[in-house]
Structure formats: structure tokens, C-alpha cells
Short mmCIF file of C-alpha atoms in Angstrom, two decimals:
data_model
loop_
_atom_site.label_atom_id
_atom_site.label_comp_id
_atom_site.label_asym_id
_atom_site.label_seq_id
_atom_site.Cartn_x
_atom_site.Cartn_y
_atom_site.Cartn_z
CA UNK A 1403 -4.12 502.48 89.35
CA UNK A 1404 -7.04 504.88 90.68
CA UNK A 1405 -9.46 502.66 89.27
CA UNK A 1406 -8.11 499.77 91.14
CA UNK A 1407 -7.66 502.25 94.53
CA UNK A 1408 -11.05 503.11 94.45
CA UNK A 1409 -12.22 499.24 93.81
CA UNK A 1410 -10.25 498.05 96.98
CA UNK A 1411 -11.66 500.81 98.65
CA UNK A 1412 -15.16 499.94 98.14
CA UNK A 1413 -15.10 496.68 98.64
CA UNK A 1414 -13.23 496.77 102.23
CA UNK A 1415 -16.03 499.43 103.33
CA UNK A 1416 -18.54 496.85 102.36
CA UNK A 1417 -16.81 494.69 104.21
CA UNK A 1418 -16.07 496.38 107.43
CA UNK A 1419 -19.83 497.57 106.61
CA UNK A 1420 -20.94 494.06 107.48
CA UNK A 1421 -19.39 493.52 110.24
CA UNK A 1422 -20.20 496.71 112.71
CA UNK A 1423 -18.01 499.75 111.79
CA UNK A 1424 -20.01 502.60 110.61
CA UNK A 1425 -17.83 504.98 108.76
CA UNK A 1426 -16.63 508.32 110.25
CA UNK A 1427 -14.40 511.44 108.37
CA UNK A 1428 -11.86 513.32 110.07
CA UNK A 1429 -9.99 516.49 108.88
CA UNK A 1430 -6.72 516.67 106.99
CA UNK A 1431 -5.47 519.82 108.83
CA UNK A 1432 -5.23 518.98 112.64
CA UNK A 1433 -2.94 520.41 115.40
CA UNK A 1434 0.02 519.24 115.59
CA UNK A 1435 0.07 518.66 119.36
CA UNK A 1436 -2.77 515.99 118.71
CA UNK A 1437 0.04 513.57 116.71
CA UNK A 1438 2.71 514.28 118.88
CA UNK A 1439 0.55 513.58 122.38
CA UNK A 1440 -0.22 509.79 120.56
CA UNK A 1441 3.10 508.98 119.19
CA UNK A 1442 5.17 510.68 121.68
CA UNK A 1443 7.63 512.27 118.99
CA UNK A 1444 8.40 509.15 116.95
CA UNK A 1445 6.06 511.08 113.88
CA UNK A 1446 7.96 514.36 114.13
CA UNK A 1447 10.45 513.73 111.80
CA UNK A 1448 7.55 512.32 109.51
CA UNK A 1449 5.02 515.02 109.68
CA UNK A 1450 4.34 518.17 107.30
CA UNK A 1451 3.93 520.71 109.97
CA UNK A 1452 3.74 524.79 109.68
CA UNK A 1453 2.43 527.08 111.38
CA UNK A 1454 -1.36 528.50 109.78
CA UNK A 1455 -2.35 532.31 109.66
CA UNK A 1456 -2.94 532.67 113.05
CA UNK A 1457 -0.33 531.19 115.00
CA UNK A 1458 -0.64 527.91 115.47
CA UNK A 1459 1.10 524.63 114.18
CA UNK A 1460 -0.25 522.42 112.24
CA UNK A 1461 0.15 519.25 110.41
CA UNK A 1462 -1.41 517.47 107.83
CA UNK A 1463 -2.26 514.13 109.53
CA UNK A 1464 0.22 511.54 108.94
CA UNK A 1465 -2.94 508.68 110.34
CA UNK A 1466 -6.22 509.08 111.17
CA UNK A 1467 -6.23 506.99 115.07
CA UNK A 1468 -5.46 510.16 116.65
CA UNK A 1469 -8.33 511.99 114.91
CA UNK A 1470 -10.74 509.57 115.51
CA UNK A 1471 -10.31 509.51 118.90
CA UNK A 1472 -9.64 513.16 119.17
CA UNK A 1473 -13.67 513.14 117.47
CA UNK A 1474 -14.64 510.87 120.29
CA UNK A 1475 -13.51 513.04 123.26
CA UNK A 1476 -15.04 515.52 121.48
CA UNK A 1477 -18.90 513.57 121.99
CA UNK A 1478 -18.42 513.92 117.67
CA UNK A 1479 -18.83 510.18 117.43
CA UNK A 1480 -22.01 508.79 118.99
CA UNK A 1481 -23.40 505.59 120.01
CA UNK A 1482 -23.08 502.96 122.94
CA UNK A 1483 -20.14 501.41 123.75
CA UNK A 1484 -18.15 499.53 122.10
CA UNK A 1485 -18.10 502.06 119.28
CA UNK A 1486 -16.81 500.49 116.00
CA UNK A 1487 -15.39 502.98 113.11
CA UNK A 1488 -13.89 502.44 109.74
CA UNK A 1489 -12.41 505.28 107.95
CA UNK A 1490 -10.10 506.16 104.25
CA UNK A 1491 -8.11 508.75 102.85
CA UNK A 1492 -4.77 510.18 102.12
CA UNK A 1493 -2.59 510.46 104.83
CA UNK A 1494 0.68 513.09 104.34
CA UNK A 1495 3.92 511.26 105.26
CA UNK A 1496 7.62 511.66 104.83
CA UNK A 1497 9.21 508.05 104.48
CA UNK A 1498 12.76 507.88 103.20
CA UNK A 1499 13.44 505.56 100.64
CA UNK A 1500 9.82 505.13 100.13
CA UNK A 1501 7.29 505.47 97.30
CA UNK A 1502 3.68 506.01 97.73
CA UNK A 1503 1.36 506.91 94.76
CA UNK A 1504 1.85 507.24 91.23
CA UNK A 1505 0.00 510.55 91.44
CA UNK A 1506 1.80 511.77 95.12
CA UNK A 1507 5.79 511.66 94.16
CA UNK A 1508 5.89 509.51 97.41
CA UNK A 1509 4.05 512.29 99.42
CA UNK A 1510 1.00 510.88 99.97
CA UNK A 1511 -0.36 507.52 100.86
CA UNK A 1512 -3.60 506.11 100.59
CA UNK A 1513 -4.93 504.26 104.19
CA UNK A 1514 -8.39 502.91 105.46
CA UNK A 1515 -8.58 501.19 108.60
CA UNK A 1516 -10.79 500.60 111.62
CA UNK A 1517 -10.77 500.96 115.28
CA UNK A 1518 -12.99 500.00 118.46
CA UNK A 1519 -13.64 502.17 121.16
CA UNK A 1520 -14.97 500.51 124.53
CA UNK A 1521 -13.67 497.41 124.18
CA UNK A 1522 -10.91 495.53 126.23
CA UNK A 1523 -10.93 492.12 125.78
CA UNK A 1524 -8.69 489.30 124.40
CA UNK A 1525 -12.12 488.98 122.08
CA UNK A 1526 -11.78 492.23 120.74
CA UNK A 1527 -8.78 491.73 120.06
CA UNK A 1528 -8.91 488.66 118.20
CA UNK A 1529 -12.09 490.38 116.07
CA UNK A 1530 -9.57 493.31 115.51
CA UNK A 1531 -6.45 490.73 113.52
CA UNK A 1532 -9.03 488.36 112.25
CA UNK A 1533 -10.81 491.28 110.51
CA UNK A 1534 -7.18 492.74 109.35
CA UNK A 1535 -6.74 488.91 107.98
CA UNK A 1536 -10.24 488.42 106.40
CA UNK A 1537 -10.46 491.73 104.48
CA UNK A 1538 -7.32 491.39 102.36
CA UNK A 1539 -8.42 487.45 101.51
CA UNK A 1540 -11.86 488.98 100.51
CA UNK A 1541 -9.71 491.70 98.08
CA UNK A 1542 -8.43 487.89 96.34
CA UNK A 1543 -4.74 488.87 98.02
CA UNK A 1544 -2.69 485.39 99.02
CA UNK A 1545 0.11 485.26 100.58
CA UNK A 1546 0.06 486.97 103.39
CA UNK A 1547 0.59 485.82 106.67
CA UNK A 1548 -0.51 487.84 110.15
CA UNK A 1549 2.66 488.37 112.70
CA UNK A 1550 1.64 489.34 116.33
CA UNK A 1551 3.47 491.08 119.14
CA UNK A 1552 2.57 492.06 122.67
CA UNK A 1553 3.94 495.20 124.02
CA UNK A 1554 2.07 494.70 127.44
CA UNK A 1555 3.32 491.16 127.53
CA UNK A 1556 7.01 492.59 127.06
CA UNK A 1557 6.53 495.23 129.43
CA UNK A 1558 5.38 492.40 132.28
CA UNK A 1559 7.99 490.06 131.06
CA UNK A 1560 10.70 493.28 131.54
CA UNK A 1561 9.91 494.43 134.87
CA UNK A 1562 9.47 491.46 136.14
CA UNK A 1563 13.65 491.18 135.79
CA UNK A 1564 13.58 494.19 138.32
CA UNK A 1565 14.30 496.98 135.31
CA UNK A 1566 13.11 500.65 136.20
CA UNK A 1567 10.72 502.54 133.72
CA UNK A 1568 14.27 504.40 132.52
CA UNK A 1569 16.11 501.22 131.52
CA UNK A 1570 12.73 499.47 130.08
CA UNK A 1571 12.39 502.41 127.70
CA UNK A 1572 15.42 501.68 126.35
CA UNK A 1573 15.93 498.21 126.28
CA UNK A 1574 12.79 497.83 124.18
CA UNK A 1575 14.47 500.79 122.14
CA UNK A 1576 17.12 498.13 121.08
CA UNK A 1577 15.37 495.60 119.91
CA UNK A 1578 16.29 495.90 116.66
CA UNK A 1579 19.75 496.40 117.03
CA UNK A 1580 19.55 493.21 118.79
CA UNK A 1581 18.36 491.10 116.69
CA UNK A 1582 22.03 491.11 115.44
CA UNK A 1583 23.15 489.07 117.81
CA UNK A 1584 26.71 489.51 119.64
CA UNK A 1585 27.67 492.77 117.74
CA UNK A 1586 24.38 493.77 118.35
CA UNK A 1587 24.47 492.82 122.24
CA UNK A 1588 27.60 494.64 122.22
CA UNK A 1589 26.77 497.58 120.59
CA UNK A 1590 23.67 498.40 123.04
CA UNK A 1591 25.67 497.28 126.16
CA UNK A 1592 28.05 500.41 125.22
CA UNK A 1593 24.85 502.76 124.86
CA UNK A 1594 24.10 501.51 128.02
CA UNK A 1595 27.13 502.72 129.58
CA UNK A 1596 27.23 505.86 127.83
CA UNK A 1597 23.62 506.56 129.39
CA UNK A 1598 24.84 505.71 132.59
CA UNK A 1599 22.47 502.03 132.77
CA UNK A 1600 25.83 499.81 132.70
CA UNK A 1601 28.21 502.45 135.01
CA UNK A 1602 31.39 502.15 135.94
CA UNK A 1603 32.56 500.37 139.75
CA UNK A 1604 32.02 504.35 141.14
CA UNK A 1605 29.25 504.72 139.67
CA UNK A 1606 27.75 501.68 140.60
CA UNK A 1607 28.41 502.22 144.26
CA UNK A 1608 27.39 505.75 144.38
CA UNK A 1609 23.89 504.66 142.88
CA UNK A 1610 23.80 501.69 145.31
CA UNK A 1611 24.57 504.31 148.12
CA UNK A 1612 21.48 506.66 146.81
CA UNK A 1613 19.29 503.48 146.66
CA UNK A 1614 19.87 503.11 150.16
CA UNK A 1615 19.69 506.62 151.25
CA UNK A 1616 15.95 508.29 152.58
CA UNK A 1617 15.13 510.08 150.01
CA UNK A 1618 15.76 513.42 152.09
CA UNK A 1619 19.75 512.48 152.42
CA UNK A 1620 19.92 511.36 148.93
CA UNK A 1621 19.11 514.62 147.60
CA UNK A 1622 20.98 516.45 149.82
CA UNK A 1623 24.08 514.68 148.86
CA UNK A 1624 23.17 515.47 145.26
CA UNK A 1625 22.93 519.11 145.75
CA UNK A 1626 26.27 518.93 147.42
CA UNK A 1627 27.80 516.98 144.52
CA UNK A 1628 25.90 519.35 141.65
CA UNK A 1629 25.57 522.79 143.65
CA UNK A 1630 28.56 524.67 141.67
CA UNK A 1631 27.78 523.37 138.58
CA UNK A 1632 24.20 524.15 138.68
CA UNK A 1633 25.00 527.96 139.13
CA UNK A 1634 26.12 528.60 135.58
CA UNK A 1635 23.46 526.71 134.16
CA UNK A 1636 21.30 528.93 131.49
CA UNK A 1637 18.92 526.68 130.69
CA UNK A 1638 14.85 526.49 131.45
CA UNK A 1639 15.11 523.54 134.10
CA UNK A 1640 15.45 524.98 137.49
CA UNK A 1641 18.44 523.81 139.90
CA UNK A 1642 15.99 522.01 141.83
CA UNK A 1643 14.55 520.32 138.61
CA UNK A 1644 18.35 519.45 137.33
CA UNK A 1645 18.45 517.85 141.36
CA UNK A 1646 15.61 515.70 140.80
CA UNK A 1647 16.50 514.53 137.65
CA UNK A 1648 19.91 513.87 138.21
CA UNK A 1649 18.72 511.72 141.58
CA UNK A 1650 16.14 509.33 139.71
CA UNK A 1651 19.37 508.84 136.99
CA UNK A 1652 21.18 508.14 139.52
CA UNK A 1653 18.85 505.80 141.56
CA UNK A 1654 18.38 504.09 137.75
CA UNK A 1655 21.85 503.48 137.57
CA UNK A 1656 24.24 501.27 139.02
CA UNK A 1657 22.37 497.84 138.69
CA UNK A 1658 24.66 496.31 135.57
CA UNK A 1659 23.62 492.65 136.82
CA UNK A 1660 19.55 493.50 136.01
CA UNK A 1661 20.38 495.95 132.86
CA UNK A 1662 22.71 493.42 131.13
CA UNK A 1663 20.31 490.62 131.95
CA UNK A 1664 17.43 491.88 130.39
CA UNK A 1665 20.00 493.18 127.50
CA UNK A 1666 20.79 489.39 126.80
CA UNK A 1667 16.71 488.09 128.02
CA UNK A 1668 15.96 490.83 125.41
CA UNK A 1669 18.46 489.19 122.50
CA UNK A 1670 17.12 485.74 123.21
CA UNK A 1671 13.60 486.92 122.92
CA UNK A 1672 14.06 488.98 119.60
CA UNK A 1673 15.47 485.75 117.83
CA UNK A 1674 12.20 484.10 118.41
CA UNK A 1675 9.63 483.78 115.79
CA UNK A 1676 7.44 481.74 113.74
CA UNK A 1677 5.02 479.59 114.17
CA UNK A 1678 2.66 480.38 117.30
CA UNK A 1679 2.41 477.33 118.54
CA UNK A 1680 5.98 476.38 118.45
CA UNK A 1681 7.58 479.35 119.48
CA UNK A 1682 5.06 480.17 122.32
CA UNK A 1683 6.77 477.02 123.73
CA UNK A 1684 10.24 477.90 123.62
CA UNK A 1685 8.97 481.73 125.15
CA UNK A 1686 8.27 479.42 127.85
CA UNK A 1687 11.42 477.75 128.43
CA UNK A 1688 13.13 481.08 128.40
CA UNK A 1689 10.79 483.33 130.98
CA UNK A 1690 11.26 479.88 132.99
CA UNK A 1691 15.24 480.26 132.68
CA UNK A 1692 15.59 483.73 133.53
CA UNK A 1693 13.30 483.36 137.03
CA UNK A 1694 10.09 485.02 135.25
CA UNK A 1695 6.62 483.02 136.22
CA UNK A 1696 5.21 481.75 132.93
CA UNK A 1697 2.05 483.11 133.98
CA UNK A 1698 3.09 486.51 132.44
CA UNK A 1699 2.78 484.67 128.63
CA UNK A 1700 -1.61 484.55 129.82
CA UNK A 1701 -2.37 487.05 127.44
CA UNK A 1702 -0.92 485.34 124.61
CA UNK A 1703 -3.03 482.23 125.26
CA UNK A 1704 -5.98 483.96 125.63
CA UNK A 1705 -5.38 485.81 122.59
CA UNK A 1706 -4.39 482.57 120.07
CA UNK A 1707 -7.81 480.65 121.77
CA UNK A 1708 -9.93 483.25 120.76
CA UNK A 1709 -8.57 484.01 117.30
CA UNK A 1710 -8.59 479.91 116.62
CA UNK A 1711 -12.36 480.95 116.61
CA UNK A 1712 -11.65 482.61 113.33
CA UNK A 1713 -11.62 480.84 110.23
CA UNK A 1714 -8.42 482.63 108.36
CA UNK A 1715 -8.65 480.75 105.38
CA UNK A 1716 -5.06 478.93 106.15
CA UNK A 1717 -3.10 482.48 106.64
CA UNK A 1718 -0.28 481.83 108.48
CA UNK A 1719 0.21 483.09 112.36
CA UNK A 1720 3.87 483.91 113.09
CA UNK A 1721 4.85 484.79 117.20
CA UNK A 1722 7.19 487.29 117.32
CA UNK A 1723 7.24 489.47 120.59
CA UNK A 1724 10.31 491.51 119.65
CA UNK A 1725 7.87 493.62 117.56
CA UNK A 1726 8.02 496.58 119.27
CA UNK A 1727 5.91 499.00 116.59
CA UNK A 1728 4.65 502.78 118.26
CA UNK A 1729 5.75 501.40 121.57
CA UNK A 1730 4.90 505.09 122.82
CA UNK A 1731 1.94 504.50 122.80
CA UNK A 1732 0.58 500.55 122.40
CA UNK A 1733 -0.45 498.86 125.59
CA UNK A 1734 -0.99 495.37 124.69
CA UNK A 1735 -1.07 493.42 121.52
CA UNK A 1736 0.47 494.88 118.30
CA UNK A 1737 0.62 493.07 115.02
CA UNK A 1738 2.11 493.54 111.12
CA UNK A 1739 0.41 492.27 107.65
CA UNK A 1740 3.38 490.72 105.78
CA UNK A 1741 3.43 489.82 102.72
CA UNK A 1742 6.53 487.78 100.57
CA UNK A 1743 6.33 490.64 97.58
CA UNK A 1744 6.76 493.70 100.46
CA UNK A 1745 10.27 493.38 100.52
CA UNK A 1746 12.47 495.70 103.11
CA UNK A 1747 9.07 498.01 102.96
CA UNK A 1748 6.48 498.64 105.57
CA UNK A 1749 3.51 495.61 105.39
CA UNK A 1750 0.60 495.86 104.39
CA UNK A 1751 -1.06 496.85 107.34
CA UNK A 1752 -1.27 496.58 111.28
CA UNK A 1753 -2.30 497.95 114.52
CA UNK A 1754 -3.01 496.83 117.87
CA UNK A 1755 -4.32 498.28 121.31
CA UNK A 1756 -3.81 501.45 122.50
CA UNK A 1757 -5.46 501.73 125.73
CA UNK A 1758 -3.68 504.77 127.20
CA UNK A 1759 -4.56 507.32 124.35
CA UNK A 1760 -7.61 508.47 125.41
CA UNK A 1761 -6.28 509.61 128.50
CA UNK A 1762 -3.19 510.94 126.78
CA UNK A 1763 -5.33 513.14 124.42
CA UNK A 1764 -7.06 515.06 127.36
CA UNK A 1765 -9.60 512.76 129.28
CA UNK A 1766 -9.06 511.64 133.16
CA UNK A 1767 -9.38 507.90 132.66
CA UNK A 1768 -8.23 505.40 130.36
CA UNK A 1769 -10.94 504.23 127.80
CA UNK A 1770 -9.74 500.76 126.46
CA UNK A 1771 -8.86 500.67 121.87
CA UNK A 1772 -7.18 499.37 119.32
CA UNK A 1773 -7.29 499.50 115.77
CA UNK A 1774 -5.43 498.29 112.46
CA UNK A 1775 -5.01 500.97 109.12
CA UNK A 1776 -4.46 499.16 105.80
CA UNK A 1777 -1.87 500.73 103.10
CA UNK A 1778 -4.08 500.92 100.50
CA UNK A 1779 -1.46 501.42 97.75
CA UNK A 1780 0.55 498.83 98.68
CA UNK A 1781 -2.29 496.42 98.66
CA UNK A 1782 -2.62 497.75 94.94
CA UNK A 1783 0.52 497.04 94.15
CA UNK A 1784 0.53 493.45 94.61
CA UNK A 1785 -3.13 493.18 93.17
CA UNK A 1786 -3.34 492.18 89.01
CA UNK A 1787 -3.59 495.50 87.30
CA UNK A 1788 -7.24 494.08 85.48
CA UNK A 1789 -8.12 493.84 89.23
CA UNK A 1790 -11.93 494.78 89.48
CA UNK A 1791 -12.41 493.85 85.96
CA UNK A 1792 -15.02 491.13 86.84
CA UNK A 1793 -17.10 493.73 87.91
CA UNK A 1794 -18.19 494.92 84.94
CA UNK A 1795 -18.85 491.32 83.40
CA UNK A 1796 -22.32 491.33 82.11
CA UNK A 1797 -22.14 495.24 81.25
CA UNK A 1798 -20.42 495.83 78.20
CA UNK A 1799 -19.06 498.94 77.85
CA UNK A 1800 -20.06 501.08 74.68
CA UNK A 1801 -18.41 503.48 72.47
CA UNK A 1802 -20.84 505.71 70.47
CA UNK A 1803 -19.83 507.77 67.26
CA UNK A 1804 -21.12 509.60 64.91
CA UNK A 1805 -20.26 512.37 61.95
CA UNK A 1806 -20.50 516.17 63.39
CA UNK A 1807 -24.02 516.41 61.50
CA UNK A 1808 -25.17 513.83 63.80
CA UNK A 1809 -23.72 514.46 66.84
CA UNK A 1810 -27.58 515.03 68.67
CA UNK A 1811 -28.27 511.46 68.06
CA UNK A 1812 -25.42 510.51 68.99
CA UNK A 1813 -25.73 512.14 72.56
CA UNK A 1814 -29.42 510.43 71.89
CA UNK A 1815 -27.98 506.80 72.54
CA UNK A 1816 -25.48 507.09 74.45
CA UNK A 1817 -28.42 508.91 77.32
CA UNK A 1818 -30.62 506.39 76.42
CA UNK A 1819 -27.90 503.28 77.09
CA UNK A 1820 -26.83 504.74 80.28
CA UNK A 1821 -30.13 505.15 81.40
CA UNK A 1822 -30.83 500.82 81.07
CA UNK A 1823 -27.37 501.27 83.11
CA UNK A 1824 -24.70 500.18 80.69
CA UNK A 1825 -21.35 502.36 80.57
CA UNK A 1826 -21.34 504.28 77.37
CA UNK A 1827 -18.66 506.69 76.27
CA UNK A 1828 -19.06 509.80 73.68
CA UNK A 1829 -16.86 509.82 70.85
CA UNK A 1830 -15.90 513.69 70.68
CA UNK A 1831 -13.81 513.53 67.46
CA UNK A 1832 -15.92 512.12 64.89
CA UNK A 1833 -13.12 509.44 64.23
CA UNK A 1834 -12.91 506.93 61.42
CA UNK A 1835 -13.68 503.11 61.56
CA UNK A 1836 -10.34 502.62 62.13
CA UNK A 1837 -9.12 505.00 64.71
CA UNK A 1838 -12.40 504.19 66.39
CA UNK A 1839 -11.27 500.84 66.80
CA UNK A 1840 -7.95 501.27 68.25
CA UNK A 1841 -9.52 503.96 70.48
CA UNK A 1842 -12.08 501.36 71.98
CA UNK A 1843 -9.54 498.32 71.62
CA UNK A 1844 -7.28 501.04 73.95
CA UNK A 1845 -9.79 501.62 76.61
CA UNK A 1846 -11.21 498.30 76.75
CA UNK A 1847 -14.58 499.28 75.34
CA UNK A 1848 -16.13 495.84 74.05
CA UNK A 1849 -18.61 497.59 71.43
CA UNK A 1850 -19.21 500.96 69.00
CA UNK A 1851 -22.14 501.96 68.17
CA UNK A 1852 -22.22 504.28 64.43
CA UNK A 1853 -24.67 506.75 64.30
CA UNK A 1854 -25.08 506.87 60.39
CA UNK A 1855 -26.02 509.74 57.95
CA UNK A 1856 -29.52 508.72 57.99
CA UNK A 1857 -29.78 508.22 61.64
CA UNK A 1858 -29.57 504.54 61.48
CA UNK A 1859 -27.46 502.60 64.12
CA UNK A 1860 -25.31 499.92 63.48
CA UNK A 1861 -23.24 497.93 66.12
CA UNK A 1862 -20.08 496.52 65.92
CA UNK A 1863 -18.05 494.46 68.37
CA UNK A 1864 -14.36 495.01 69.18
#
């Protein structure tokens, strides 16, 4: 299995190689503030974290895109813009119900990847799935088809039905649970209740009332409503904090005819994918029915034209904008790697753009990115286990043997083969014909070479 990790590896840096993206290292160790800043707490759960002889906590990095652009802020990555990086290693992640390498227990994975730096159009993009596509056909994989979301697309698409930042959040939360239809519309309606998003008739009108209210009045009538509950609070938020938050809840609130719109826009949307092309129609129909201009799906379209420019060797593209993947943090298009043999498992890869986590790690503006990572083990997996065999046609691999009284001849030829650059192999127990047969017949050695008493050297093929 290493063998074959190692051959995938190579050949995708020769391939990103080609194509731009120079490779760049980051550390295992990094602070754990720099994962939590990109993925906003969805990793937490997932990281190895503890805290290192002097104080602070760390992690062992469960990805590298946070490192690599952590190196970039830092002016460790140099060149003019874009900047295009490929990268591999082990990343340390917990995944329940998973399995990751033979040699980790399910502790480690092994992930290359790329990202570009500088770069924010729908022609990045499409260079960004259409390399993601192209490598794994180049590995021999088949198969595999390329699914593609848009988290900026759902975001338009969202507010555009009048939902606050609050109620957006969680909406796109539910996805998931939505894609089960009824019970699942249900089931987030009563969430939505619960977090105050679907009140009750009081409710409603009291939010309606603070809608309406300057801003000056509304918190007033807040403090009044809070004041003697907020005195035997013991917690770090301040009473004025606890005002302010309860206000923009309450403001939030109260609008059950946009919430439970967007609730059932959201269902309708989650049940659509497939084919681009056909189901980019049908997204059309429904923006159209629920009073959203079409002219929100733009992205999408520019996107598909410019990857058509690709030649994907027939791998299919599936539409499916209830992906909603690291939605902490992706700004625009997101996409998955699936495969028919990954079955109820992550894919095989994916990415997308991340334009707000520059800014997020530390600098003042937004510097446009996006990326994909590969699972390399999974690739492996799915790979013939002779895979990278036809490498070594041409260069037969040797066995050399000899009796212990001619053991310095025997380290003779096998120096002298491997200088003319074929593999040969020591035989360190002076074995018989017939174990060293089996031996070589075992480790896929095609010849021996016997080093006799009198120095002679006879060949023999397996």
C-alpha cells in the first residue's frame, strides 16, 4: 500500500508540476487558533489539540489550506500574483466510523492538494475542478464524476427571500436534514421555533413592534423587559451585552412567513441534482416561483462556460447547490469528487473558494482563493493493488545470492547492476535454490543471479 501511496503521490506532483503549482511544506504542529479562525469551530471536535511546554495550544493540523495561507501572510511564499501551490502529507484527524491508513489505526490520513492565491475569477475556478478532474483520470481512476455547489450563489439566492444573517446561518445548517423531505421540513420548522425564528403570535408581534421601534426605544424597552433578570446573571457578557444580543434576536424573530419560506425554497432546492444542464433549468423555474430574479444563478453560467473549455475525458458534471461543505468559511463555488466504490464515506476529494480567509487569518482586506485537497488513501483504495507496476517494465528486478565465502562478490554485482540502474536486492541468508525461488517468486523479483564457489555467475529467471 506505501508503494502505491508514494506512486500516486509522484505522479500528481508531476502533474500539478506541469501545470503552475510549485510545491510548498508547512508544519505539522500549528496553533490551534489558526484551524479554528478558518473553519469557525466545525474542526474542533476533529482536531488533536494540547497544550505544548510553554503554554500554548496546539494541534496537529487536520489540512494544510490554513497553513498555506497562514505562510502567505507571513511573505513565506513568494512570487507575483496569482500564486499557485501544491502540497502532501499526513494530516491528523478524528473521523468516526472512519478508516484511514493501514499503518495509522484510522489516525492519520494521507492528503495532497493545491490552491491559488490572487485569483478571482469564474476562470480560476474552472482551472481549479478541471485540474481536481484531470489528475485522478491521469492516476488511470474511472468512475468518478465531479459534483459542484455554490455557497455564494445560495447565500444571494437566501437573502434575496428577505432572511437575516441569523436565520441564513441556520437554514443552510439544515440542509441535510432537509433533504428528507416532509419529516425533514418538519423537524427543522420545530428547531426553528425553539430558536425563536418561527415564534409564537406574542412573539411575533413583539419582534414586529421592535422592528418598528428607533433603535433608541427598542432597547429601552428591552432593558425594561430583561433588567431583573440580568442582575443575577454570573456570567462574562455584560448586562448591556445580554441587551444587545437579546434585541438583534429579537429583531430576527417574528417573520415566520420569510423563515418558513426559505425552509420549504430550501427543501425544494436540496432535492435538485444531476445533470448540469438539466437541473440548472429547473433552478430556474424555482428562483422564478419564489419571486427571486434568475439573474442570481450568473455565476453558475459563467462557471459551466468556462469549464466546457476543459476536456474531462467524459467525467460526469452533477448540479447540486444543496452542498453546503465548510460553509464557515467558503464564499463561492464548492465541489466533491465522487466516486460509485466511496460508499457513505467522504469522496475523494474537493474544495472550492474561500475568499474571506485571508482576512479572517489576520490581514485587513480580502485576498481572493480556493483550492481542492485529494484523499490520497482513498484514491489508493480504489486503485489495482499492482498499481505502478508498469513502471518498472523494462527494469527487471534482480535477486543476487551467494554462499557466505562469497558474499564480497556478491555485494560485487549487485553495486555493479545498480550502478547501469537496474533494482537489485542482496540475499542476506545464503538460501538454497529453492527457498531462493519462493523468496524472489514472493517479492516479485523476475531474476537471481548465483554467485558460485569459483566466482562464476550464473542467471536464472523466475
Amino acid at each position: 500500500l506505501w508503494r502505491r501511496l508514494v506512486i500516486i503521490h509522484d505522479r500528481l506532483e508531476s502533474f500539478l508540476d506541469r501545470r503552475g503549482y510549485d510545491v510548498a511544506a508547512t508544519p505539522i504542529l500549528e496553533n490551534t487558533e489558526l484551524f479554528l479562525r478558518k473553519s469557525g469551530g466545525e474542526l474542533a471536535s476533529q482536531m488533536y489539540s494540547f497544550t505544548d511546554p510553554s503554554g500554548r495550544q496546539v494541534s496537529l493540523r487536520p489540512e494544510f489550506t490554513s497553513s498555506i495561507v497562514r505562510q502567505f501572510i507571513d511573505g513565506n511564499l513568494k512570487g507575483p500574483m496569482p500564486q499557485r501551490w501544491q502540497y502532501h502529507g499526513t494530516i491528523f484527524r478524528y473521523e468516526d466510523n472512519e478508516e484511514g491508513s493501514v499503518a495509522s489505526g484510522g489516525l492519520e490520513f494521507q492528503q495532497l492538494g493545491a490552491e491559488i492565491i490572487g485569483a478571482s475569477t469564474e476562470i480560476a475556478d474552472a482551472e481549479v475542478l478541471a485540474t481536481a478532474v484531470q489528475g485522478l483520470t491521469t492516476l488511470g481512476v474511472t468512475g468518478h464524476k465531479l459534483r459542484i455547489g455554490h455557497m455564494g450563489v445560495v447565500n444571494e439566492m437566501l437573502a434575496a427571500l428577505g432572511l437575516s444573517e441569523r436565520a441564513r446561518v441556520f437554514v443552510v445548517n439544515s440542509f441535510d436534514e432537509l433533504r428528507a423531505g416532509n419529516d425533514g421540513i418538519e423537524a427543522v420548522r420545530e428547531r426553528a421555533t425553539s430558536l425563536g425564528l418561527l415564534g409564537e403570535e406574542h412573539t411575533r408581534a413583539l419582534s414586529q413592534l421592535a422592528r418598528d421601534m428607533a433603535t433608541k426605544d427598542a432597547e429601552g424597552m428591552v432593558e425594561g423587559f430583561l433588567a431583573q433578570g440580568v442582575m443575577g446573571l454570573s456570567g462574562q457578557r455584560t448586562p448591556e451585552e445580554v441587551f444587545r444580543r437579546y434585541l438583534r434576536k429579537l429583531k430576527e424573530g417574528g417573520m415566520p412567513e420569510v423563515v418558513d419560506a426559505a425552509i420549504h425554497f430550501s427543501a425544494e432546492l436540496v432535492a435538485l441534482s444531476g445533470p448540469a444542464d438539466r437541473v440548472r433549468a429547473k433552478l430556474g423555474a424555482l428562483v422564478t416561483r419564489y419571486g427571486v430574479d434568475e439573474a442570481v444563478l450568473k455565476p453558475i453560467d459563467k462557471l459551466l462556460k468556462s469549464l466546457s473549455q476543459y476536456d474531462l475525458k467524459g467525467v460526469p458534471i452533477v448540479l447540486d447547490l444543496g452542498m453546503a461543505r465548510g460553509i464557515a468559511y467558503y464564499t463561492g463555488v464548492v465541489f466533491d469528487i465522487d466516486h460509485t466504490k466511496v460508499k457513505d464515506r467522504p469522496s475523494l476529494g474537493g474544495g472550492g473558494r474561500y475568499d474571506g480567509l485571508v482576512r479572517a487569518l489576520g490581514v485587513e482586506q480580502d485576498v481572493p482563493a480556493l483550492g481542492f485537497a485529494y484523499s490520497v488513501d482513498r484514491i489508493a483504495e480504489i486503485l489495482p493493488s499492482n498499481y505502478g507496476s508498469e513502471q518498472e517494465t523494462g527494469a527487471v528486478r534482480v535477486l543476487v545470492t551467494a554462499q557466505e565465502s562469497q558474499i564480497s562478490q556478491a555485494v560485487e554485482t549487485a553495486e555493479r547492476l545498480r550502478a547501469q540502474g537496474i533494482p537489485a536486492e542482496l540475499d542476506l541468508s545464503s538460501r538454497n535454490d529453492a527457498e531462493v525461488a519462493k523468496y524472489a517468486e514472493q517479492r516479485g523479483i523476475q531474476t537471481v543471479m548465483r554467485v558460485g564457489s569459483d566466482g562464476g555467475v550464473s542467471e536464472k529467471a523466475i
